[in-house]
PDB file of C-alpha atoms in Angstrom:
ATOM      1  CA  MET L  23       0.000   0.000   0.000  1.00  0.00           C
ATOM      2  CA  HIS L  24       1.243   3.481  -0.841  1.00  0.00           C
ATOM      3  CA  LEU L  25       2.020   6.009   1.856  1.00  0.00           C
ATOM      4  CA  ALA L  26      -0.341   8.510   0.231  1.00  0.00           C
ATOM      5  CA  TYR L  27      -3.528   6.681   1.272  1.00  0.00           C
ATOM      6  CA  PRO L  28      -3.069   6.831   5.058  1.00  0.00           C
ATOM      7  CA  ALA L  29      -1.513  10.302   4.775  1.00  0.00           C
ATOM      8  CA  VAL L  30      -4.553  11.673   2.927  1.00  0.00           C
ATOM      9  CA  LEU L  31      -6.930   9.957   5.361  1.00  0.00           C
ATOM     10  CA  SER L  32      -4.949  11.387   8.253  1.00  0.00           C
ATOM     11  CA  ALA L  33      -5.090  14.881   6.747  1.00  0.00           C
ATOM     12  CA  LEU L  34      -8.860  14.599   6.250  1.00  0.00           C
ATOM     13  CA  LEU L  35      -9.362  13.422   9.843  1.00  0.00           C
ATOM     14  CA  PHE L  36      -7.174  16.217  11.157  1.00  0.00           C
ATOM     15  CA  CYS L  37      -9.025  18.870   9.137  1.00  0.00           C
ATOM     16  CA  THR L  38     -12.366  17.509  10.339  1.00  0.00           C
ATOM     17  CA  GLY L  39     -11.152  17.693  13.937  1.00  0.00           C
ATOM     18  CA  LEU L  40      -9.801  21.209  13.405  1.00  0.00           C
ATOM     19  CA  TYR L  41     -13.147  22.320  12.007  1.00  0.00           C
ATOM     20  CA  GLY L  42     -14.868  20.773  15.016  1.00  0.00           C
ATOM     21  CA  VAL L  43     -12.609  22.640  17.438  1.00  0.00           C
ATOM     22  CA  LEU L  44     -13.098  25.970  15.707  1.00  0.00           C
ATOM     23  CA  ALA L  45     -16.821  25.742  14.911  1.00  0.00           C
ATOM     24  CA  ARG L  46     -18.399  23.881  17.828  1.00  0.00           C
ATOM     25  CA  ARG L  47     -19.820  25.576  20.881  1.00  0.00           C
ATOM     26  CA  ASN L  48     -20.371  22.537  23.097  1.00  0.00           C
ATOM     27  CA  ALA L  49     -17.306  21.733  25.186  1.00  0.00           C
ATOM     28  CA  ILE L  50     -17.799  17.960  24.901  1.00  0.00           C
ATOM     29  CA  LEU L  51     -17.860  18.166  21.101  1.00  0.00           C
ATOM     30  CA  VAL L  52     -14.673  20.226  21.215  1.00  0.00           C
ATOM     31  CA  LEU L  53     -13.010  17.474  23.264  1.00  0.00           C
ATOM     32  CA  MET L  54     -14.208  14.871  20.766  1.00  0.00           C
ATOM     33  CA  SER L  55     -12.724  16.943  17.946  1.00  0.00           C
ATOM     34  CA  VAL L  56      -9.390  17.123  19.763  1.00  0.00           C
ATOM     35  CA  GLU L  57      -9.498  13.330  20.096  1.00  0.00           C
ATOM     36  CA  LEU L  58     -10.128  13.071  16.352  1.00  0.00           C
ATOM     37  CA  MET L  59      -7.083  15.233  15.702  1.00  0.00           C
ATOM     38  CA  LEU L  60      -4.939  13.088  17.990  1.00  0.00           C
ATOM     39  CA  ASN L  61      -6.114   9.929  16.220  1.00  0.00           C
ATOM     40  CA  ALA L  62      -5.156  11.487  12.887  1.00  0.00           C
ATOM     41  CA  VAL L  63      -1.672  12.078  14.275  1.00  0.00           C
ATOM     42  CA  ASN L  64      -1.538   8.464  15.497  1.00  0.00           C
ATOM     43  CA  LEU L  65      -2.499   7.182  12.046  1.00  0.00           C
ATOM     44  CA  ASN L  66       0.212   9.323  10.506  1.00  0.00           C
ATOM     45  CA  LEU L  67       2.831   8.103  12.989  1.00  0.00           C
ATOM     46  CA  VAL L  68       2.057   4.440  12.351  1.00  0.00           C
ATOM     47  CA  ALA L  69       1.925   4.899   8.566  1.00  0.00           C
ATOM     48  CA  PHE L  70       5.298   6.615   8.455  1.00  0.00           C
ATOM     49  CA  ASP L  71       6.753   4.059  10.864  1.00  0.00           C
ATOM     50  CA  VAL L  72       5.736   1.204   8.588  1.00  0.00           C
ATOM     51  CA  TRP L  73       6.970   3.053   5.509  1.00  0.00           C
ATOM     52  CA  LEU L  74      10.333   3.951   7.055  1.00  0.00           C
ATOM     53  CA  SER L  75      10.871   0.490   8.539  1.00  0.00           C
ATOM     54  CA  LYS L  76      10.457  -1.069   5.091  1.00  0.00           C
ATOM     55  CA  ALA L  77      12.895   1.425   3.586  1.00  0.00           C
ATOM     56  CA  ALA L  78      15.577   1.270   6.296  1.00  0.00           C
ATOM     57  CA  GLU L  79      15.159  -2.362   7.443  1.00  0.00           C
ATOM     58  CA  GLU L  80      14.906  -1.164  11.038  1.00  0.00           C
ATOM     59  CA  THR L  81      12.944  -2.893  13.757  1.00  0.00           C
ATOM     60  CA  LEU L  82      12.894  -0.050  16.278  1.00  0.00           C
ATOM     61  CA  HIS L  83       9.274   1.027  15.542  1.00  0.00           C
ATOM     62  CA  SER L  84       9.594   4.414  17.189  1.00  0.00           C
ATOM     63  CA  GLY L  85       6.410   5.649  15.485  1.00  0.00           C
ATOM     64  CA  GLN L  86       4.372   2.953  17.195  1.00  0.00           C
ATOM     65  CA  ALA L  87       5.984   3.775  20.542  1.00  0.00           C
ATOM     66  CA  LEU L  88       5.088   7.450  20.081  1.00  0.00           C
ATOM     67  CA  THR L  89       1.548   6.374  19.227  1.00  0.00           C
ATOM     68  CA  LEU L  90       1.264   4.579  22.577  1.00  0.00           C
ATOM     69  CA  PHE L  91       2.388   7.738  24.369  1.00  0.00           C
ATOM     70  CA  THR L  92      -0.114   9.799  22.387  1.00  0.00           C
ATOM     71  CA  ILE L  93      -2.943   7.406  23.277  1.00  0.00           C
ATOM     72  CA  THR L  94      -1.971   7.633  26.955  1.00  0.00           C
ATOM     73  CA  ILE L  95      -1.900  11.426  26.874  1.00  0.00           C
ATOM     74  CA  ALA L  96      -5.241  11.503  25.023  1.00  0.00           C
ATOM     75  CA  ALA L  97      -6.840   9.277  27.663  1.00  0.00           C
ATOM     76  CA  ALA L  98      -5.573  11.522  30.457  1.00  0.00           C
ATOM     77  CA  GLU L  99      -6.720  14.625  28.576  1.00  0.00           C
ATOM     78  CA  ILE L 100     -10.218  13.314  28.039  1.00  0.00           C
ATOM     79  CA  GLY L 101     -10.537  12.226  31.666  1.00  0.00           C
ATOM     80  CA  ILE L 102      -9.426  15.551  33.094  1.00  0.00           C
ATOM     81  CA  GLY L 103     -11.334  17.510  30.445  1.00  0.00           C
ATOM     82  CA  LEU L 104     -14.593  15.695  31.167  1.00  0.00           C
ATOM     83  CA  ALA L 105     -14.133  16.224  34.898  1.00  0.00           C
ATOM     84  CA  ILE L 106     -13.650  19.960  34.359  1.00  0.00           C
ATOM     85  CA  ILE L 107     -16.633  20.180  31.996  1.00  0.00           C
ATOM     86  CA  LEU L 108     -18.870  18.322  34.459  1.00  0.00           C
ATOM     87  CA  ALA L 109     -17.795  20.624  37.293  1.00  0.00           C
ATOM     88  CA  VAL L 110     -18.474  23.714  35.177  1.00  0.00           C
ATOM     89  CA  TYR L 111     -21.839  22.308  34.085  1.00  0.00           C
ATOM     90  CA  ARG L 112     -22.866  21.680  37.686  1.00  0.00           C
ATOM     91  CA  ASN L 113     -21.870  25.202  38.732  1.00  0.00           C
ATOM     92  CA  ARG L 114     -23.172  27.200  35.777  1.00  0.00           C
ATOM     93  CA  GLY L 115     -25.786  24.939  34.207  1.00  0.00           C
ATOM     94  CA  THR L 116     -24.365  24.953  30.677  1.00  0.00           C
ATOM     95  CA  SER L 117     -21.459  23.565  28.706  1.00  0.00           C
ATOM     96  CA  ASP L 118     -21.793  26.082  25.863  1.00  0.00           C
ATOM     97  CA  ILE L 119     -18.389  27.714  25.459  1.00  0.00           C
ATOM     98  CA  ASP L 120     -19.781  31.070  24.276  1.00  0.00           C
ATOM     99  CA  LYS L 121     -22.156  31.333  27.230  1.00  0.00           C
ATOM    100  CA  LEU L 122     -19.371  30.440  29.646  1.00  0.00           C
ATOM    101  CA  ARG L 123     -17.217  33.181  28.179  1.00  0.00           C
ATOM    102  CA  ASP L 124     -20.104  35.662  28.433  1.00  0.00           C
ATOM    103  CA  THR L 125     -20.751  34.803  32.074  1.00  0.00           C
ATOM    104  CA  ALA L 126     -17.058  35.178  32.885  1.00  0.00           C
ATOM    105  CA  GLU L 127     -16.975  38.617  31.245  1.00  0.00           C
ATOM    106  CA  SER L 128     -20.174  39.746  32.947  1.00  0.00           C
ATOM    107  CA  HIS L 129     -18.639  39.016  36.356  1.00  0.00           C
ATOM    108  CA  ASP L 130     -15.823  41.451  35.556  1.00  0.00           C
ATOM    109  CA  THR L 131     -18.227  44.356  34.891  1.00  0.00           C
ATOM    110  CA  ASP L 132     -20.252  43.696  38.033  1.00  0.00           C
ATOM    111  CA  GLY L 133     -17.250  44.049  40.309  1.00  0.00           C
ATOM    112  CA  PRO L 134     -16.520  46.678  42.966  1.00  0.00           C
ATOM    113  CA  ASP L 135     -15.278  49.190  40.357  1.00  0.00           C
ATOM    114  CA  ARG L 136     -18.765  49.334  38.887  1.00  0.00           C
ATOM    115  CA  ASP L 137     -20.208  50.610  42.188  1.00  0.00           C
ATOM    116  CA  ALA L 138     -17.669  53.426  42.266  1.00  0.00           C
ATOM    117  CA  LEU L 139     -18.986  54.886  38.989  1.00  0.00           C
ATOM    118  CA  THR L 140     -21.374  57.777  39.139  1.00  0.00           C
ATOM    119  CA  ALA L 141     -24.806  57.498  37.527  1.00  0.00           C
ATOM    120  CA  PRO L 142     -23.877  59.212  34.191  1.00  0.00           C
ATOM    121  CA  GLN L 143     -20.698  57.136  33.931  1.00  0.00           C
ATOM    122  CA  ALA L 144     -22.633  53.933  34.581  1.00  0.00           C
ATOM    123  CA  GLU L 145     -25.195  54.830  31.900  1.00  0.00           C
ATOM    124  CA  LYS L 146     -22.380  55.605  29.448  1.00  0.00           C
ATOM    125  CA  ALA L 147     -20.663  52.279  30.264  1.00  0.00           C
ATOM    126  CA  GLU L 148     -23.926  50.397  29.703  1.00  0.00           C
ATOM    127  CA  ALA L 149     -24.516  52.204  26.402  1.00  0.00           C
ATOM    128  CA  THR L 150     -21.058  51.275  25.088  1.00  0.00           C
ATOM    129  CA  ALA L 151     -21.386  47.648  26.240  1.00  0.00           C
TER     130      ALA L 151
END
């Protein structure tokens, strides 16, 4: 089998994962897209390992060893990421990334500095926001 087939498949998987990271609003779907990107990298590592081992007659298989490390890191990332998302969902009631960003920014404007503004300044700040 040619090296181009798994390389093209890996590029398509990576681009799909990149689109998912950039376009999705749900935090769980973003984590799934990151996993898709990591699996594309794993496919690329194994494909190049097989291709280079046939060309160099080496039996080291460093690409497969790196794939095992990547799978381990991906498992840890998904475990910690899901724990963080569940904690945020319990506290705020949503896992929508845009809404979480909006709630974080709204806490900054409701701080003690806001009380120090006079009435015209507060109206002007609300009009610009």
